Short mmCIF file of N, CA, C and O in Angstrom, two decimals:
data_model
loop_
_atom_site.label_atom_id
_atom_site.label_comp_id
_atom_site.label_asym_id
_atom_site.label_seq_id
_atom_site.Cartn_x
_atom_site.Cartn_y
_atom_site.Cartn_z
N UNK L 1 73.36 80.57 -115.57
CA UNK L 1 73.15 81.14 -116.84
C UNK L 1 73.35 80.22 -117.93
O UNK L 1 74.26 79.82 -117.91
N UNK L 2 72.12 79.63 -118.75
CA UNK L 2 72.03 78.39 -119.78
C UNK L 2 72.75 79.10 -120.62
O UNK L 2 72.15 79.92 -121.44
N UNK L 3 73.83 78.49 -121.38
CA UNK L 3 74.41 78.84 -122.51
C UNK L 3 74.31 77.49 -123.28
O UNK L 3 74.12 76.67 -123.10
N UNK L 4 74.29 77.86 -124.68
CA UNK L 4 74.80 76.90 -125.85
C UNK L 4 76.29 76.56 -126.10
O UNK L 4 76.86 77.43 -125.79
N UNK L 5 76.59 75.28 -126.41
CA UNK L 5 77.97 74.86 -126.55
C UNK L 5 78.02 74.32 -127.63
O UNK L 5 77.47 73.07 -128.00
N UNK L 6 78.89 74.65 -128.67
CA UNK L 6 78.99 74.11 -129.89
C UNK L 6 80.47 73.18 -129.95
O UNK L 6 81.08 73.48 -128.91
N UNK L 7 80.39 72.25 -130.80
CA UNK L 7 81.30 71.63 -130.92
C UNK L 7 81.75 70.89 -132.22
O UNK L 7 80.76 71.28 -132.84
N UNK L 8 82.84 70.19 -132.55
CA UNK L 8 82.99 69.76 -133.74
C UNK L 8 83.90 70.65 -134.64
O UNK L 8 84.21 69.91 -135.84
N UNK L 9 84.10 71.64 -134.31
CA UNK L 9 85.11 72.60 -135.45
C UNK L 9 86.25 71.98 -135.24
O UNK L 9 86.83 71.00 -134.56
N UNK L 10 87.40 72.34 -136.11
CA UNK L 10 88.46 71.74 -136.39
C UNK L 10 89.49 72.62 -137.50
O UNK L 10 88.97 73.32 -138.29
N UNK L 11 90.65 71.78 -137.96
CA UNK L 11 91.04 72.13 -139.30
C UNK L 11 91.06 71.10 -140.01
O UNK L 11 91.19 69.85 -140.04
N UNK L 12 90.68 71.54 -141.33
CA UNK L 12 90.28 70.48 -142.43
C UNK L 12 91.28 71.06 -143.63
O UNK L 12 90.95 71.98 -143.89
N UNK L 13 90.87 70.17 -144.75
CA UNK L 13 91.62 70.57 -146.05
C UNK L 13 90.28 70.92 -146.99
O UNK L 13 89.24 70.50 -146.80
N UNK L 14 90.59 71.77 -147.76
CA UNK L 14 89.51 72.21 -149.00
C UNK L 14 88.93 70.78 -149.56
O UNK L 14 89.79 69.91 -149.91
N UNK L 15 87.57 70.82 -149.47
CA UNK L 15 86.79 69.78 -150.17
C UNK L 15 86.47 68.62 -149.26
O UNK L 15 85.62 67.92 -149.43
N UNK L 16 86.90 68.70 -147.91
CA UNK L 16 86.51 67.80 -146.74
C UNK L 16 85.36 68.18 -146.14
O UNK L 16 84.65 69.30 -146.44
N UNK L 17 84.79 67.43 -145.36
CA UNK L 17 83.68 67.71 -144.70
C UNK L 17 83.92 67.72 -143.05
O UNK L 17 85.11 67.03 -142.67
N UNK L 18 82.69 68.39 -142.38
CA UNK L 18 82.80 68.83 -141.07
C UNK L 18 81.47 68.78 -140.74
O UNK L 18 80.56 69.38 -141.29
N UNK L 19 81.26 68.45 -139.36
CA UNK L 19 79.79 68.38 -138.94
C UNK L 19 79.83 69.05 -137.32
O UNK L 19 80.61 68.57 -136.63
N UNK L 20 79.21 69.99 -137.26
CA UNK L 20 79.30 70.84 -135.97
C UNK L 20 77.76 70.29 -135.14
O UNK L 20 76.85 70.12 -135.78
N UNK L 21 77.86 70.36 -133.83
CA UNK L 21 76.74 70.42 -132.98
C UNK L 21 76.67 71.30 -131.94
O UNK L 21 77.27 72.03 -131.75
N UNK L 22 75.39 71.74 -131.62
CA UNK L 22 75.17 72.81 -130.45
C UNK L 22 74.01 71.95 -129.56
O UNK L 22 73.30 71.65 -130.17
N UNK L 23 74.08 72.13 -128.22
CA UNK L 23 73.40 71.93 -127.51
C UNK L 23 73.46 72.87 -126.13
O UNK L 23 74.60 73.30 -126.04
N UNK L 24 72.68 72.94 -125.50
CA UNK L 24 72.40 73.85 -124.29
C UNK L 24 73.47 73.11 -123.09
O UNK L 24 73.42 71.84 -122.85
N UNK L 25 73.89 74.07 -122.47
CA UNK L 25 74.71 73.80 -121.12
C UNK L 25 73.71 73.15 -120.07
O UNK L 25 74.07 72.36 -119.27
N UNK L 26 72.55 73.54 -120.04
CA UNK L 26 71.41 73.31 -119.30
C UNK L 26 70.44 72.86 -120.18
O UNK L 26 70.33 72.51 -121.11
N UNK L 27 69.19 72.82 -119.27
CA UNK L 27 67.79 72.71 -119.67
C UNK L 27 67.48 73.79 -120.65
O UNK L 27 67.03 74.58 -119.85
N UNK L 28 66.81 73.64 -121.57
CA UNK L 28 65.88 74.74 -122.45
C UNK L 28 64.73 74.12 -122.97
O UNK L 28 65.00 73.03 -123.84
N UNK L 29 63.71 74.58 -123.02
CA UNK L 29 62.64 74.08 -123.21
C UNK L 29 61.96 74.58 -124.60
O UNK L 29 62.06 75.92 -124.43
N UNK L 30 61.46 73.89 -125.26
CA UNK L 30 60.69 74.67 -126.21
C UNK L 30 61.47 75.49 -127.10
O UNK L 30 60.77 76.69 -127.40
N UNK L 31 62.53 75.23 -127.71
CA UNK L 31 63.40 76.24 -128.54
C UNK L 31 62.54 75.97 -129.91
O UNK L 31 62.18 75.26 -130.51
N UNK L 32 62.23 77.42 -130.26
CA UNK L 32 61.53 77.51 -131.68
C UNK L 32 62.07 77.56 -132.82
O UNK L 32 61.92 76.72 -133.92
N UNK L 33 63.25 78.16 -133.09
CA UNK L 33 64.37 78.70 -134.04
C UNK L 33 65.47 78.48 -133.44
O UNK L 33 66.29 78.69 -132.54
N UNK L 34 66.29 77.78 -134.57
CA UNK L 34 67.86 77.41 -134.37
C UNK L 34 68.39 77.96 -135.81
O UNK L 34 68.11 77.81 -136.68
N UNK L 35 69.72 78.69 -135.20
CA UNK L 35 70.23 79.43 -136.49
C UNK L 35 71.57 79.05 -136.30
O UNK L 35 72.23 79.02 -135.16
N UNK L 36 72.63 78.83 -137.35
CA UNK L 36 74.09 78.84 -137.37
C UNK L 36 74.50 80.26 -138.01
O UNK L 36 74.05 80.69 -138.91
N UNK L 37 75.36 81.03 -137.27
CA UNK L 37 76.01 82.32 -137.81
C UNK L 37 77.61 82.16 -137.88
O UNK L 37 77.96 80.90 -137.27
N UNK L 38 78.15 82.85 -138.50
CA UNK L 38 79.61 82.66 -138.78
C UNK L 38 80.22 84.08 -138.88
O UNK L 38 79.43 85.01 -139.47
N UNK L 39 81.39 84.34 -138.47
CA UNK L 39 82.47 85.35 -138.49
C UNK L 39 83.65 85.34 -138.96
O UNK L 39 84.11 84.34 -137.99
N UNK L 40 84.02 85.96 -140.04
CA UNK L 40 85.35 85.44 -140.14
C UNK L 40 86.00 86.97 -139.91
O UNK L 40 85.48 87.97 -140.12
N UNK L 41 87.47 86.95 -140.02
CA UNK L 41 88.30 88.03 -139.60
C UNK L 41 87.83 89.23 -140.57
O UNK L 41 88.02 89.02 -141.69
N UNK L 42 87.78 90.44 -140.06
CA UNK L 42 87.54 91.47 -140.96
C UNK L 42 86.04 91.32 -141.47
O UNK L 42 85.94 92.20 -142.61
N UNK L 43 85.34 90.42 -141.07
CA UNK L 43 83.67 90.36 -141.70
C UNK L 43 82.67 90.55 -141.08
O UNK L 43 82.99 90.48 -139.69
N UNK L 44 81.56 90.96 -141.37
CA UNK L 44 80.18 91.02 -140.52
C UNK L 44 79.83 89.87 -140.25
O UNK L 44 80.17 88.61 -140.86
N UNK L 45 78.97 89.70 -139.10
CA UNK L 45 78.53 88.14 -138.60
C UNK L 45 77.46 87.85 -139.80
O UNK L 45 76.60 88.75 -140.36
N UNK L 46 77.80 86.49 -140.19
CA UNK L 46 76.82 86.37 -141.28
C UNK L 46 75.89 84.98 -140.80
O UNK L 46 76.39 84.13 -140.19
N UNK L 47 74.42 85.23 -141.44
CA UNK L 47 73.72 84.15 -141.03
C UNK L 47 73.79 83.07 -142.05
O UNK L 47 73.63 83.22 -143.32
N UNK L 48 74.20 82.10 -141.60
CA UNK L 48 74.53 80.60 -142.58
C UNK L 48 73.34 79.73 -142.80
O UNK L 48 72.93 79.79 -143.92
N UNK L 49 72.46 79.58 -141.92
CA UNK L 49 71.26 78.72 -141.92
C UNK L 49 70.35 78.57 -140.78
O UNK L 49 70.77 79.00 -139.67
N UNK L 50 69.17 78.47 -140.90
CA UNK L 50 68.20 78.37 -140.01
C UNK L 50 67.27 77.47 -140.18
O UNK L 50 66.82 77.08 -141.30
N UNK L 51 66.78 77.05 -139.12
CA UNK L 51 65.77 75.84 -138.89
C UNK L 51 64.41 76.13 -138.04
O UNK L 51 64.92 76.74 -136.88
N UNK L 52 63.30 76.13 -138.36
CA UNK L 52 62.41 76.21 -137.52
C UNK L 52 62.08 75.04 -136.53
O UNK L 52 62.50 74.04 -136.98
N UNK L 53 60.89 74.98 -135.69
CA UNK L 53 60.63 74.29 -135.01
C UNK L 53 59.91 73.00 -135.87
O UNK L 53 59.96 71.83 -135.65
N UNK L 54 59.26 73.15 -137.13
CA UNK L 54 58.72 72.10 -137.83
C UNK L 54 60.02 71.51 -138.74
O UNK L 54 59.07 70.84 -139.65
N UNK L 55 60.92 72.33 -138.67
CA UNK L 55 61.69 71.66 -139.96
C UNK L 55 62.23 72.43 -141.05
O UNK L 55 63.04 71.82 -141.83
N UNK L 56 61.48 73.39 -141.50
CA UNK L 56 61.93 74.25 -142.30
C UNK L 56 63.12 75.02 -142.23
O UNK L 56 63.52 75.28 -141.27
N UNK L 57 63.76 74.80 -143.49
CA UNK L 57 65.32 75.45 -143.46
C UNK L 57 65.51 76.19 -144.54
O UNK L 57 64.74 76.51 -145.29
N UNK L 58 66.30 77.44 -144.10
CA UNK L 58 66.89 78.17 -144.98
C UNK L 58 68.47 78.61 -145.01
O UNK L 58 68.89 78.34 -143.86
N UNK L 59 68.99 78.57 -146.25
CA UNK L 59 70.53 78.82 -146.19
C UNK L 59 70.85 79.87 -146.84
O UNK L 59 70.33 80.72 -147.86
N UNK L 60 72.05 80.65 -146.57
CA UNK L 60 72.76 81.73 -147.27
C UNK L 60 73.08 81.13 -148.64
O UNK L 60 73.33 80.00 -148.75
N UNK L 61 73.45 82.19 -149.97
CA UNK L 61 73.64 81.54 -151.08
C UNK L 61 74.96 80.77 -151.28
O UNK L 61 75.08 80.12 -151.94
N UNK L 62 75.83 81.40 -149.98
CA UNK L 62 77.41 81.12 -150.08
C UNK L 62 77.54 79.63 -149.86
O UNK L 62 78.22 78.99 -149.92
N UNK L 63 76.58 78.93 -149.02
CA UNK L 63 76.36 77.54 -148.48
C UNK L 63 75.47 76.65 -148.89
O UNK L 63 75.54 75.44 -148.62
N UNK L 64 74.44 77.15 -149.78
CA UNK L 64 73.35 76.34 -150.18
C UNK L 64 73.79 75.24 -150.87
O UNK L 64 74.58 75.83 -151.87
N UNK L 65 73.34 74.15 -150.98
CA UNK L 65 73.70 72.84 -151.61
C UNK L 65 75.07 72.40 -151.25
O UNK L 65 75.41 70.92 -151.45
N UNK L 66 75.60 72.96 -150.07
CA UNK L 66 76.83 72.21 -149.51
C UNK L 66 76.42 72.02 -148.10
O UNK L 66 77.26 71.08 -147.66
N UNK L 67 75.86 72.70 -147.41
CA UNK L 67 75.77 72.75 -145.81
C UNK L 67 73.97 71.98 -145.77
O UNK L 67 73.19 72.51 -146.38
N UNK L 68 74.13 71.52 -144.69
CA UNK L 68 72.69 70.82 -144.11
C UNK L 68 72.51 71.10 -142.62
O UNK L 68 73.22 70.61 -141.99
N UNK L 69 71.45 71.88 -142.41
CA UNK L 69 70.97 72.20 -140.79
C UNK L 69 69.91 71.20 -140.41
O UNK L 69 68.99 70.72 -141.28
N UNK L 70 70.27 70.54 -139.23
CA UNK L 70 69.10 69.77 -138.53
C UNK L 70 69.07 69.83 -137.38
O UNK L 70 70.16 70.36 -136.59
N UNK L 71 67.79 69.16 -136.80
CA UNK L 71 67.63 69.14 -135.24
C UNK L 71 67.32 68.04 -134.62
O UNK L 71 66.37 67.32 -135.25
N UNK L 72 67.37 67.97 -133.58
CA UNK L 72 66.78 66.95 -132.82
C UNK L 72 66.02 67.74 -131.69
O UNK L 72 66.68 68.05 -130.83
N UNK L 73 64.89 67.66 -131.83
CA UNK L 73 63.84 68.41 -130.98
C UNK L 73 63.74 67.89 -129.53
O UNK L 73 63.76 68.54 -128.65
N UNK L 74 63.88 66.30 -129.33
CA UNK L 74 63.68 65.90 -128.04
C UNK L 74 64.93 66.41 -127.07
O UNK L 74 64.73 66.14 -126.12
N UNK L 75 66.20 66.39 -128.04
CA UNK L 75 67.22 66.83 -127.32
C UNK L 75 67.84 68.17 -127.39
O UNK L 75 68.80 68.75 -126.66
N UNK L 76 66.67 69.06 -127.98
CA UNK L 76 67.28 70.58 -128.30
C UNK L 76 68.50 70.70 -128.81
O UNK L 76 69.40 71.42 -128.41
N UNK L 77 69.04 69.74 -129.54
CA UNK L 77 70.32 69.86 -130.24
C UNK L 77 70.35 70.06 -131.71
O UNK L 77 69.29 69.51 -132.36
N UNK L 78 71.03 71.01 -132.37
CA UNK L 78 71.22 71.19 -133.78
C UNK L 78 72.33 70.83 -134.23
O UNK L 78 73.59 70.89 -133.55
N UNK L 79 72.42 70.51 -135.57
CA UNK L 79 73.67 70.06 -136.29
C UNK L 79 73.76 70.93 -137.72
O UNK L 79 73.11 71.33 -138.01
N UNK L 80 75.10 71.01 -137.89
CA UNK L 80 75.46 71.73 -139.09
C UNK L 80 76.26 70.95 -139.93
O UNK L 80 77.54 70.43 -139.77
N UNK L 81 75.91 70.16 -141.05
CA UNK L 81 76.82 68.97 -141.86
C UNK L 81 77.21 69.99 -142.85
O UNK L 81 76.67 70.56 -143.61
N UNK L 82 78.46 70.11 -143.14
CA UNK L 82 79.16 70.97 -143.74
C UNK L 82 80.02 69.96 -144.92
O UNK L 82 81.22 69.40 -144.70
N UNK L 83 79.89 70.06 -146.11
CA UNK L 83 80.38 69.18 -147.18
C UNK L 83 81.21 70.34 -148.27
O UNK L 83 80.80 71.45 -148.47
N UNK L 84 82.21 69.64 -148.81
CA UNK L 84 82.75 70.31 -149.90
C UNK L 84 83.30 71.79 -149.72
O UNK L 84 83.11 72.99 -149.85
N UNK L 85 83.90 71.63 -148.17
CA UNK L 85 84.26 72.95 -147.50
C UNK L 85 85.33 73.78 -148.28
O UNK L 85 86.42 73.01 -148.93
N UNK L 86 85.53 74.99 -148.66
CA UNK L 86 86.22 75.93 -148.85
C UNK L 86 86.93 76.82 -148.32
O UNK L 86 86.60 77.10 -146.99
N UNK L 87 88.07 77.35 -148.58
CA UNK L 87 88.76 78.13 -147.54
C UNK L 87 88.15 79.45 -147.13
O UNK L 87 88.40 79.82 -145.89
N UNK L 88 87.18 79.94 -147.97
CA UNK L 88 86.34 81.07 -147.40
C UNK L 88 85.51 80.68 -146.67
O UNK L 88 84.69 81.57 -146.19
N UNK L 89 85.33 79.44 -145.93
CA UNK L 89 84.17 78.92 -145.11
C UNK L 89 84.82 79.25 -143.94
O UNK L 89 84.24 78.77 -142.59
N UNK L 90 86.10 79.51 -143.72
CA UNK L 90 87.02 79.75 -142.65
C UNK L 90 86.18 80.84 -141.67
O UNK L 90 86.39 81.75 -142.06
N UNK L 91 85.99 80.63 -140.26
CA UNK L 91 85.32 81.47 -139.44
C UNK L 91 84.95 80.84 -138.03
O UNK L 91 85.32 79.59 -138.32
N UNK L 92 84.45 81.76 -137.21
CA UNK L 92 83.80 81.13 -136.01
C UNK L 92 82.56 81.07 -136.27
O UNK L 92 81.86 81.86 -136.49
N UNK L 93 82.20 79.65 -135.99
CA UNK L 93 80.89 79.50 -136.24
C UNK L 93 79.98 79.76 -134.91
O UNK L 93 80.45 78.89 -134.06
N UNK L 94 78.73 80.20 -134.77
CA UNK L 94 78.04 80.16 -133.57
C UNK L 94 76.73 79.78 -133.75
O UNK L 94 76.07 80.03 -134.55
N UNK L 95 76.03 79.09 -132.76
CA UNK L 95 74.82 78.82 -132.99
C UNK L 95 74.09 79.59 -131.93
O UNK L 95 74.32 80.21 -131.04
N UNK L 96 72.57 79.70 -132.50
CA UNK L 96 71.85 80.62 -131.79
C UNK L 96 70.62 79.66 -131.75
O UNK L 96 69.99 79.34 -132.39
N UNK L 97 69.63 80.19 -130.63
CA UNK L 97 68.49 79.32 -130.29
C UNK L 97 67.52 80.25 -129.78
O UNK L 97 67.93 81.23 -128.94
N UNK L 98 66.33 80.36 -130.20
CA UNK L 98 65.44 81.29 -129.85
C UNK L 98 64.00 80.59 -129.38
O UNK L 98 63.77 79.44 -129.99
N UNK L 99 63.49 81.04 -128.29
CA UNK L 99 62.13 80.45 -127.89
C UNK L 99 61.22 81.61 -127.56
O UNK L 99 61.64 82.61 -127.04
N UNK L 100 60.01 81.42 -127.35
CA UNK L 100 58.72 82.38 -127.32
C UNK L 100 58.25 82.01 -126.00
O UNK L 100 57.41 81.07 -125.92
N UNK L 101 58.06 82.69 -125.10
CA UNK L 101 57.54 82.40 -123.83
C UNK L 101 56.62 83.80 -123.62
O UNK L 101 57.14 84.91 -123.36
N UNK L 102 55.23 83.52 -123.34
CA UNK L 102 54.50 84.53 -123.20
C UNK L 102 54.58 85.54 -124.12
O UNK L 102 54.29 86.68 -123.76
N UNK L 103 54.84 85.33 -125.37
CA UNK L 103 55.00 86.33 -126.34
C UNK L 103 55.92 87.11 -126.54
O UNK L 103 56.09 87.84 -127.34
N UNK L 104 57.08 86.81 -125.31
CA UNK L 104 58.46 87.36 -125.77
C UNK L 104 59.23 86.39 -126.01
O UNK L 104 59.47 85.40 -125.77
N UNK L 105 60.35 86.89 -126.92
CA UNK L 105 61.34 86.10 -127.48
C UNK L 105 62.73 86.25 -126.75
O UNK L 105 62.82 87.13 -126.27
N UNK L 106 63.24 84.92 -126.10
CA UNK L 106 64.40 84.77 -125.65
C UNK L 106 65.52 84.27 -126.57
O UNK L 106 65.42 82.94 -127.33
N UNK L 107 66.73 84.65 -126.71
CA UNK L 107 67.91 83.97 -127.32
C UNK L 107 69.04 83.67 -126.57
O UNK L 107 69.17 84.10 -125.32
N UNK L 108 69.58 82.44 -126.97
CA UNK L 108 70.79 81.87 -126.30
C UNK L 108 71.83 81.91 -127.60
O UNK L 108 71.67 81.25 -128.63
N UNK L 109 72.85 81.80 -126.90
CA UNK L 109 74.28 81.87 -127.96
C UNK L 109 75.10 81.00 -127.22
O UNK L 109 75.12 80.76 -126.02
N UNK L 110 76.15 80.22 -128.18
CA UNK L 110 77.04 79.57 -127.94
C UNK L 110 78.43 80.34 -127.80
O UNK L 110 78.32 81.53 -128.45
N UNK L 111 79.73 79.96 -127.43
CA UNK L 111 80.72 80.52 -127.11
C UNK L 111 81.76 80.52 -128.73
O UNK L 111 82.53 81.18 -128.81
N UNK L 112 81.04 79.56 -129.76
CA UNK L 112 81.56 79.60 -131.17
C UNK L 112 82.58 78.13 -131.01
O UNK L 112 83.22 78.11 -130.20
N UNK L 113 82.83 77.94 -132.27
CA UNK L 113 83.63 76.96 -132.59
C UNK L 113 84.57 77.17 -134.04
O UNK L 113 83.66 77.69 -134.93
N UNK L 114 85.78 77.05 -133.89
CA UNK L 114 86.29 77.49 -135.02
C UNK L 114 86.32 76.43 -136.06
O UNK L 114 86.90 75.65 -135.72
N UNK L 115 86.39 76.81 -136.94
CA UNK L 115 86.53 76.21 -138.50
C UNK L 115 87.61 76.66 -139.43
O UNK L 115 87.26 77.82 -139.61
N UNK L 116 88.49 76.11 -139.73
CA UNK L 116 89.52 76.34 -140.36
C UNK L 116 89.79 75.55 -141.77
O UNK L 116 90.05 74.31 -141.36
N UNK L 117 89.72 75.99 -142.75
CA UNK L 117 89.76 75.26 -143.97
C UNK L 117 91.15 75.78 -145.14
O UNK L 117 91.38 76.58 -145.23
N UNK L 118 92.05 74.74 -144.92
CA UNK L 118 92.99 75.04 -145.62
C UNK L 118 93.04 74.98 -147.01
O UNK L 118 92.38 73.66 -147.59
N UNK L 119 93.92 75.57 -148.05
CA UNK L 119 93.83 75.50 -149.41
C UNK L 119 94.77 74.41 -149.83
O UNK L 119 95.78 74.18 -148.98
#
């Protein structure tokens, strides 16, 4: 079973930066949409950022202006550059990739990487 693998999480101080990466453990071809989600204790899973195959991006209001999502289509790798981190950004961050085959969408998930921002 091919899964996504996130990396780059850790413990940082408020105001610092961190970059997350996500790539498949195996080969996944033609990923159409990549997304970053996060889930903090006691909260619902939140969609953080989305990037389409053509590079169009969308961000949640809470991270817009601070986070940047990008992708390397040749390597099917996604990144999340996080600047000016706040304690409320503390969460487990998950990457999600979707691809369409014969009109059917398939989703792939990572195991999550912990981001902790100290005040």
